[in-house]
PDB file of C-alpha atoms in Angstrom:
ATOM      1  CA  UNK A   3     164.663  31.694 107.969  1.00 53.00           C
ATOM      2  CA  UNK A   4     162.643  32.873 105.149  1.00 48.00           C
ATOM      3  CA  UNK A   5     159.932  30.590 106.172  1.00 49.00           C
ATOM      4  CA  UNK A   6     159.423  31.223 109.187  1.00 47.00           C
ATOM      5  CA  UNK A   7     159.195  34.472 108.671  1.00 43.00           C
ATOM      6  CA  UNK A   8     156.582  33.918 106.020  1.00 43.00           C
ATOM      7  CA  UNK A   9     154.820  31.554 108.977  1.00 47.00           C
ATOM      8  CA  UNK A  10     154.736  34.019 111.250  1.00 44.00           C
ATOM      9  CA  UNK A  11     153.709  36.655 108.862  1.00 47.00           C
ATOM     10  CA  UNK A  12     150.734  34.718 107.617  1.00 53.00           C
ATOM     11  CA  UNK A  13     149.622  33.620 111.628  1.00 48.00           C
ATOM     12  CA  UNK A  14     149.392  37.763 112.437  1.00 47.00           C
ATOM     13  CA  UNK A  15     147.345  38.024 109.114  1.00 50.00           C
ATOM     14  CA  UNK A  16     144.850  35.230 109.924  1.00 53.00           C
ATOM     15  CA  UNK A  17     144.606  36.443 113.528  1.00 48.00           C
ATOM     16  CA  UNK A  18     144.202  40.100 112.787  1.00 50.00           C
ATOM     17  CA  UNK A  19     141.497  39.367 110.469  1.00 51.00           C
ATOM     18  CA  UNK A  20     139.522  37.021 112.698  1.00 44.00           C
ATOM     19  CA  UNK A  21     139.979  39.218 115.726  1.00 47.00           C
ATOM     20  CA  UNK A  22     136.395  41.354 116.589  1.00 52.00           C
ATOM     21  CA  UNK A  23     136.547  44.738 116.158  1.00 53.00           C
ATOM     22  CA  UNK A  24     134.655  47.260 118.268  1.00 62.00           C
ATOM     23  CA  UNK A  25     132.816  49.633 115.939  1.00 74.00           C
ATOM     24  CA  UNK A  26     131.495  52.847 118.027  1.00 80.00           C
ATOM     25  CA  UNK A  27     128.253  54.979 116.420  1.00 88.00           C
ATOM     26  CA  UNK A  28     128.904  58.792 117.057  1.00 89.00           C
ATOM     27  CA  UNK A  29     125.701  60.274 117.687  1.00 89.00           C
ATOM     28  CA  UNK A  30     124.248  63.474 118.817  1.00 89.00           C
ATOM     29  CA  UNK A  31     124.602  63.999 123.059  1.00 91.00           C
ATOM     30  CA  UNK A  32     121.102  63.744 124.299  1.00 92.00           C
ATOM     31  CA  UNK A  33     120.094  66.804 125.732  1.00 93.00           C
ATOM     32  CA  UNK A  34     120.488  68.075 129.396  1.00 95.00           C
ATOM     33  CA  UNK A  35     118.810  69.963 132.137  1.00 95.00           C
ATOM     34  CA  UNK A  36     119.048  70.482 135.586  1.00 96.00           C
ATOM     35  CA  UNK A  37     116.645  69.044 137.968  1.00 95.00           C
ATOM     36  CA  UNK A  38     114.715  71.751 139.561  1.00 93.00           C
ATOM     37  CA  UNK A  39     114.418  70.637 143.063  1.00 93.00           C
ATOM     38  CA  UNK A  40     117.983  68.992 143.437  1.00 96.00           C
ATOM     39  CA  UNK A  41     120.069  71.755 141.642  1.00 96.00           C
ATOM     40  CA  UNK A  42     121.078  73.585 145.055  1.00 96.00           C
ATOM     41  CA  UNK A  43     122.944  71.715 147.992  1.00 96.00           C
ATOM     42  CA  UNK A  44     123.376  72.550 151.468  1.00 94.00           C
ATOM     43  CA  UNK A  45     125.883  71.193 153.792  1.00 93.00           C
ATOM     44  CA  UNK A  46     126.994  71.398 157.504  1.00 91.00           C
ATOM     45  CA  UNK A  47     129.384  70.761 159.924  1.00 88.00           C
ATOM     46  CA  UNK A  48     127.037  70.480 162.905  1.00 86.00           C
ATOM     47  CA  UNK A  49     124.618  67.264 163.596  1.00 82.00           C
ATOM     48  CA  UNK A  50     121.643  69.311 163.405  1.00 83.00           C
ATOM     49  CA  UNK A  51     121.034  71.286 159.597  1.00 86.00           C
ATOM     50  CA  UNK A  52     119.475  74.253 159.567  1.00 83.00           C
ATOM     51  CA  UNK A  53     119.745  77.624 157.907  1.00 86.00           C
ATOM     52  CA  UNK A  54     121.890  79.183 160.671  1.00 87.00           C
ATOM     53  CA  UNK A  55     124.747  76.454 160.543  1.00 89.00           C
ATOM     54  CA  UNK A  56     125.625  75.988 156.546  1.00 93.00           C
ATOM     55  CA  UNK A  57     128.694  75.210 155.703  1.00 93.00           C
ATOM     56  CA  UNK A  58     128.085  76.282 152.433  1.00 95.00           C
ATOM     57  CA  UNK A  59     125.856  76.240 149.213  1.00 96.00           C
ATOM     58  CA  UNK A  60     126.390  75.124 146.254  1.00 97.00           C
ATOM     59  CA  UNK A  61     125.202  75.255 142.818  1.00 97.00           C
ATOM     60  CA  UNK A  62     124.926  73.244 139.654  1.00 97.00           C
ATOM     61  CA  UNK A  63     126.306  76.147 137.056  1.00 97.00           C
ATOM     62  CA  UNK A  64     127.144  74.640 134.034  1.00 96.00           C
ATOM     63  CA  UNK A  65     127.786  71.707 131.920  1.00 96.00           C
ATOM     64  CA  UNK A  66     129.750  70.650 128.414  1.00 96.00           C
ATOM     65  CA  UNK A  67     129.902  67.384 126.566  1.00 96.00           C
ATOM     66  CA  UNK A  68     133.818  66.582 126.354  1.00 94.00           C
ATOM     67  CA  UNK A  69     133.713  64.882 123.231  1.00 89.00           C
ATOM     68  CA  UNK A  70     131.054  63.302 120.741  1.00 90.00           C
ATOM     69  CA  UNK A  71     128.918  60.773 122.085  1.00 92.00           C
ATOM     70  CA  UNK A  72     128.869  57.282 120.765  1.00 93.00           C
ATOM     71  CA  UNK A  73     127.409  54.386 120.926  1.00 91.00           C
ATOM     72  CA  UNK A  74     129.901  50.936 121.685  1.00 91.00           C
ATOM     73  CA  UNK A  75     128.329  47.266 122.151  1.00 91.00           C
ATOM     74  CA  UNK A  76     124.929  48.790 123.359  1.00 88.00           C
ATOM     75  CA  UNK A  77     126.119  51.359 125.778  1.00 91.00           C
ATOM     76  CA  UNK A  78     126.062  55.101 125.475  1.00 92.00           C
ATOM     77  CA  UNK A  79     129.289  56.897 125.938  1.00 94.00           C
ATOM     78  CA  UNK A  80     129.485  60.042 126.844  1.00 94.00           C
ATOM     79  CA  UNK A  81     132.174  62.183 129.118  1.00 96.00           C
ATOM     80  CA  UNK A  82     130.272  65.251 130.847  1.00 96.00           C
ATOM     81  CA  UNK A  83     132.162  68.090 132.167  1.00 97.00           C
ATOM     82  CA  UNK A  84     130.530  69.936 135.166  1.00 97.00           C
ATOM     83  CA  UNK A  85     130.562  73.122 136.829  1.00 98.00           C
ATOM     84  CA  UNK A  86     129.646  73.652 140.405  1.00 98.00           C
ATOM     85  CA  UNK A  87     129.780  76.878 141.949  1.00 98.00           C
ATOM     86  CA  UNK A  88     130.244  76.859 145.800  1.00 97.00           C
ATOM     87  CA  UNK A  89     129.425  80.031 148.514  1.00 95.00           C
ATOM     88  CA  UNK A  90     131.127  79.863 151.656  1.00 95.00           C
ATOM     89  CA  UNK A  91     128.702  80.340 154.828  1.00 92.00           C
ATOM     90  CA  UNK A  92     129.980  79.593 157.907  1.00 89.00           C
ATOM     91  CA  UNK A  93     132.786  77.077 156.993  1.00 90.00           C
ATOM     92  CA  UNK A  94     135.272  75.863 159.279  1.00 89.00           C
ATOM     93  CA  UNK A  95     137.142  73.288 157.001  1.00 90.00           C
ATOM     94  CA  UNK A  96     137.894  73.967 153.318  1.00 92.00           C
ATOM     95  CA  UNK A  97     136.933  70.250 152.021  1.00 94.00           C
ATOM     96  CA  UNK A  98     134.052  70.200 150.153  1.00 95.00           C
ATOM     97  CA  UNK A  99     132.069  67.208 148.718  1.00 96.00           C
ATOM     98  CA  UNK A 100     129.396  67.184 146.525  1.00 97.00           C
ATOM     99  CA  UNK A 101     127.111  63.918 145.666  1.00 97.00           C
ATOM    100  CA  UNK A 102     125.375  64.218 142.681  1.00 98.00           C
ATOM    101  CA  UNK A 103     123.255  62.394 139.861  1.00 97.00           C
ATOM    102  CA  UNK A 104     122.906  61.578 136.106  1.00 97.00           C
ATOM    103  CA  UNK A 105     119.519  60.474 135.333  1.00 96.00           C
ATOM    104  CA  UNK A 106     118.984  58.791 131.643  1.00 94.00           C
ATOM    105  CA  UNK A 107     114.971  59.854 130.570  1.00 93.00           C
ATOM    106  CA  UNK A 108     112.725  58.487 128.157  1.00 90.00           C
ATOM    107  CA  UNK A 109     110.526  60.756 126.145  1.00 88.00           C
ATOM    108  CA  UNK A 110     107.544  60.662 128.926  1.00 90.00           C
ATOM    109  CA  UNK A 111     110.268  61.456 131.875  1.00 90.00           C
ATOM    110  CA  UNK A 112     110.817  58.174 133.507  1.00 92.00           C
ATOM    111  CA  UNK A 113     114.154  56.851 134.452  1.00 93.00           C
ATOM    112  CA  UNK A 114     115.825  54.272 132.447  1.00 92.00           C
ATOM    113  CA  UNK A 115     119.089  54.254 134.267  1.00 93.00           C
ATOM    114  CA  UNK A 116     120.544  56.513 136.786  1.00 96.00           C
ATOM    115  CA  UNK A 117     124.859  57.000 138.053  1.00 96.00           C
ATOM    116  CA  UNK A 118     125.312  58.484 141.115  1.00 97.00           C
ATOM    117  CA  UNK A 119     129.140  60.592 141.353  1.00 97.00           C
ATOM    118  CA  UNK A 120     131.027  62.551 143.903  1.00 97.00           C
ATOM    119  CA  UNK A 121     132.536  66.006 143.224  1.00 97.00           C
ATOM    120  CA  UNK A 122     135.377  66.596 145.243  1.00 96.00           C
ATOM    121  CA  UNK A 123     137.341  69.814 145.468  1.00 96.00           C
ATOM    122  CA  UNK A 124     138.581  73.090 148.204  1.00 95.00           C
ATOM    123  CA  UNK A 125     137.217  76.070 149.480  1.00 95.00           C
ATOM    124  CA  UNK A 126     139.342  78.928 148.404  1.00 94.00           C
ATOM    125  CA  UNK A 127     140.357  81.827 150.229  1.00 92.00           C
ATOM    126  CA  UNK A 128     140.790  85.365 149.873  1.00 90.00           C
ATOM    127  CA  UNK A 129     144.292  87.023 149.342  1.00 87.00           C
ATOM    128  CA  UNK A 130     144.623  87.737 153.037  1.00 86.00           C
ATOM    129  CA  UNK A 131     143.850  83.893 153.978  1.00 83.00           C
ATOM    130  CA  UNK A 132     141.359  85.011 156.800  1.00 84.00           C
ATOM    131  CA  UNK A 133     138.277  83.673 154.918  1.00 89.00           C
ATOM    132  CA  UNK A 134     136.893  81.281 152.423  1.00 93.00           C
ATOM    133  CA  UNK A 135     135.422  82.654 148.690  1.00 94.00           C
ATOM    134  CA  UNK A 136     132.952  81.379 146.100  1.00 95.00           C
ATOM    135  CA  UNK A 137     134.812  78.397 144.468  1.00 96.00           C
ATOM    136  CA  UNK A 138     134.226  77.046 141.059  1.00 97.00           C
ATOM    137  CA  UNK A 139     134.618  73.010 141.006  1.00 97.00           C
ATOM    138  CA  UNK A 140     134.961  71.330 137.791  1.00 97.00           C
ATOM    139  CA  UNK A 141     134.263  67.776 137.323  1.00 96.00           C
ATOM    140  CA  UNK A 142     134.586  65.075 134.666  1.00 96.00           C
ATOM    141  CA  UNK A 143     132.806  62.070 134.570  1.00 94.00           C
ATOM    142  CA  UNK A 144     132.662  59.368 132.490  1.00 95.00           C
ATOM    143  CA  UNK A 145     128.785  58.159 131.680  1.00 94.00           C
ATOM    144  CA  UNK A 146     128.229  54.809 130.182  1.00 94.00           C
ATOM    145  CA  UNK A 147     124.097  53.864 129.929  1.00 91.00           C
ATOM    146  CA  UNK A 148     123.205  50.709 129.079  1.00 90.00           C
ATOM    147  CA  UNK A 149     121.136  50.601 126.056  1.00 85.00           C
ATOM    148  CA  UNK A 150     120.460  46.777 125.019  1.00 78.00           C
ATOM    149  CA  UNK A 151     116.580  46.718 126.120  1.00 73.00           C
ATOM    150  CA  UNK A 152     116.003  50.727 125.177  1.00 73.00           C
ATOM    151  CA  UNK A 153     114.070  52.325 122.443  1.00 73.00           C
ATOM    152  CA  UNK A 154     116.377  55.333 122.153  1.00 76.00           C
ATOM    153  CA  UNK A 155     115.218  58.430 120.236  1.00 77.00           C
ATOM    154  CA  UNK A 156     115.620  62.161 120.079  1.00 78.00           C
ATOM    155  CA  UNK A 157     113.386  63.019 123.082  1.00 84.00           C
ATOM    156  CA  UNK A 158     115.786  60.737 125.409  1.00 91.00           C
ATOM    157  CA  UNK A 159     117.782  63.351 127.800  1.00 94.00           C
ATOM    158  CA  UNK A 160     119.872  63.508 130.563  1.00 95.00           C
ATOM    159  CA  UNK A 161     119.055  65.044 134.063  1.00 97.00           C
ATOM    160  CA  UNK A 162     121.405  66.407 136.808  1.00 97.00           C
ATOM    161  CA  UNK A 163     120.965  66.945 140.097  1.00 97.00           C
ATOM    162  CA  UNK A 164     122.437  66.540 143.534  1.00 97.00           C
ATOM    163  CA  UNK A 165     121.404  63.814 145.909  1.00 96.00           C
ATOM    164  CA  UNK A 166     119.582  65.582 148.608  1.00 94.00           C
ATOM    165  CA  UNK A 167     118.224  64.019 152.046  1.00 92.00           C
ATOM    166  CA  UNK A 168     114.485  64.866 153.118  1.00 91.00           C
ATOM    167  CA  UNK A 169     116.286  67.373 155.858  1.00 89.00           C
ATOM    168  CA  UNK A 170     118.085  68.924 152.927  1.00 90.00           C
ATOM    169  CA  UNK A 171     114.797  69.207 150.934  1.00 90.00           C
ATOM    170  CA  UNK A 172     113.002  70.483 153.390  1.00 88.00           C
ATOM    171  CA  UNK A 173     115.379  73.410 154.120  1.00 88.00           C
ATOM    172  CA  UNK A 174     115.757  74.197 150.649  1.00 88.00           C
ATOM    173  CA  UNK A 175     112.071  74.728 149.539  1.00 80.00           C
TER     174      UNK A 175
END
């Protein structure tokens, strides 16, 4: 009994040493800012958009880094807490849904990688239930950029911003 014991005592020592660990970096977040053409959204419930038949608005508020960010078998990690703050206009349904971006930069702006998400959330209404209110939404996402082929530095940042059609754009500026 004593043997075998001792056999399988020395197999879990020879596989836990040859077993590959994952070693993860923590580094600084890169930084963040909101794109300045795709930080408002407009939506409708009608087949034609325009400024008369919004659903509602909404707004890219805020943002916080959940945790450190780290690097793990060339891949940034990061998990990025947003804000969106939605106005009622003329809404007849309370379901909202909000399709947004994170863009990874380079120093000189252009796009190394880019994750498209989907806030989901509920109008509120007021206390009487006869009408919707500004609603906060609060997302988490996890971001994981691929960074094999990437000279990373300090200047590398993130940019957010929702996915907007040319009707969309159009309206909004």
């Amino acid at each position: 009994k004593v043997k075998r014991n001792l056999i399988l005592f020395i197999s879990l020592f020879i596989l836990s040493c040859t077993s590959e660990k994952q070693q993860s970096l923590s580094i600084l977040c890169p930084g963040l800012f909101f794109s300045k053409d795709h930080r408002l959204y407009i939506s409708s419930e009608e087949n034609s958009l325009n400024l008369n038949n919004l659903s509602y608005k909404a707004e890219i508020n805020n943002y916080k880094f959940v945790n450190k960010c780290s690097i793990l078998n060339n891949n940034i990690i990061a998990k990025l807490s947003v804000l969106f703050v939605v106005s009622p206009e003329n809404a007849k349904q309370s379901k909202i849904t909000l399709p947004y971006y994170i863009a990874f930069l380079d120093n000189e702006k252009n796009i190394l990688n880019i994750q498209y998400y989907k806030a989901i959330g509920t109008l509120k209404k007021n206390n009487d239930k006869s009408s919707y209110v500004e609603t906060e939404i609060t997302t988490t996402s996890d971001i994981i950029i691929p960074i094999k082929d990437i000279n990373i530095d300090i200047n590398n940042k993130f940019l957010i911003g929702f996915m907007l059609n040319k009707e969309k754009l159009r309206i909004l500026n």
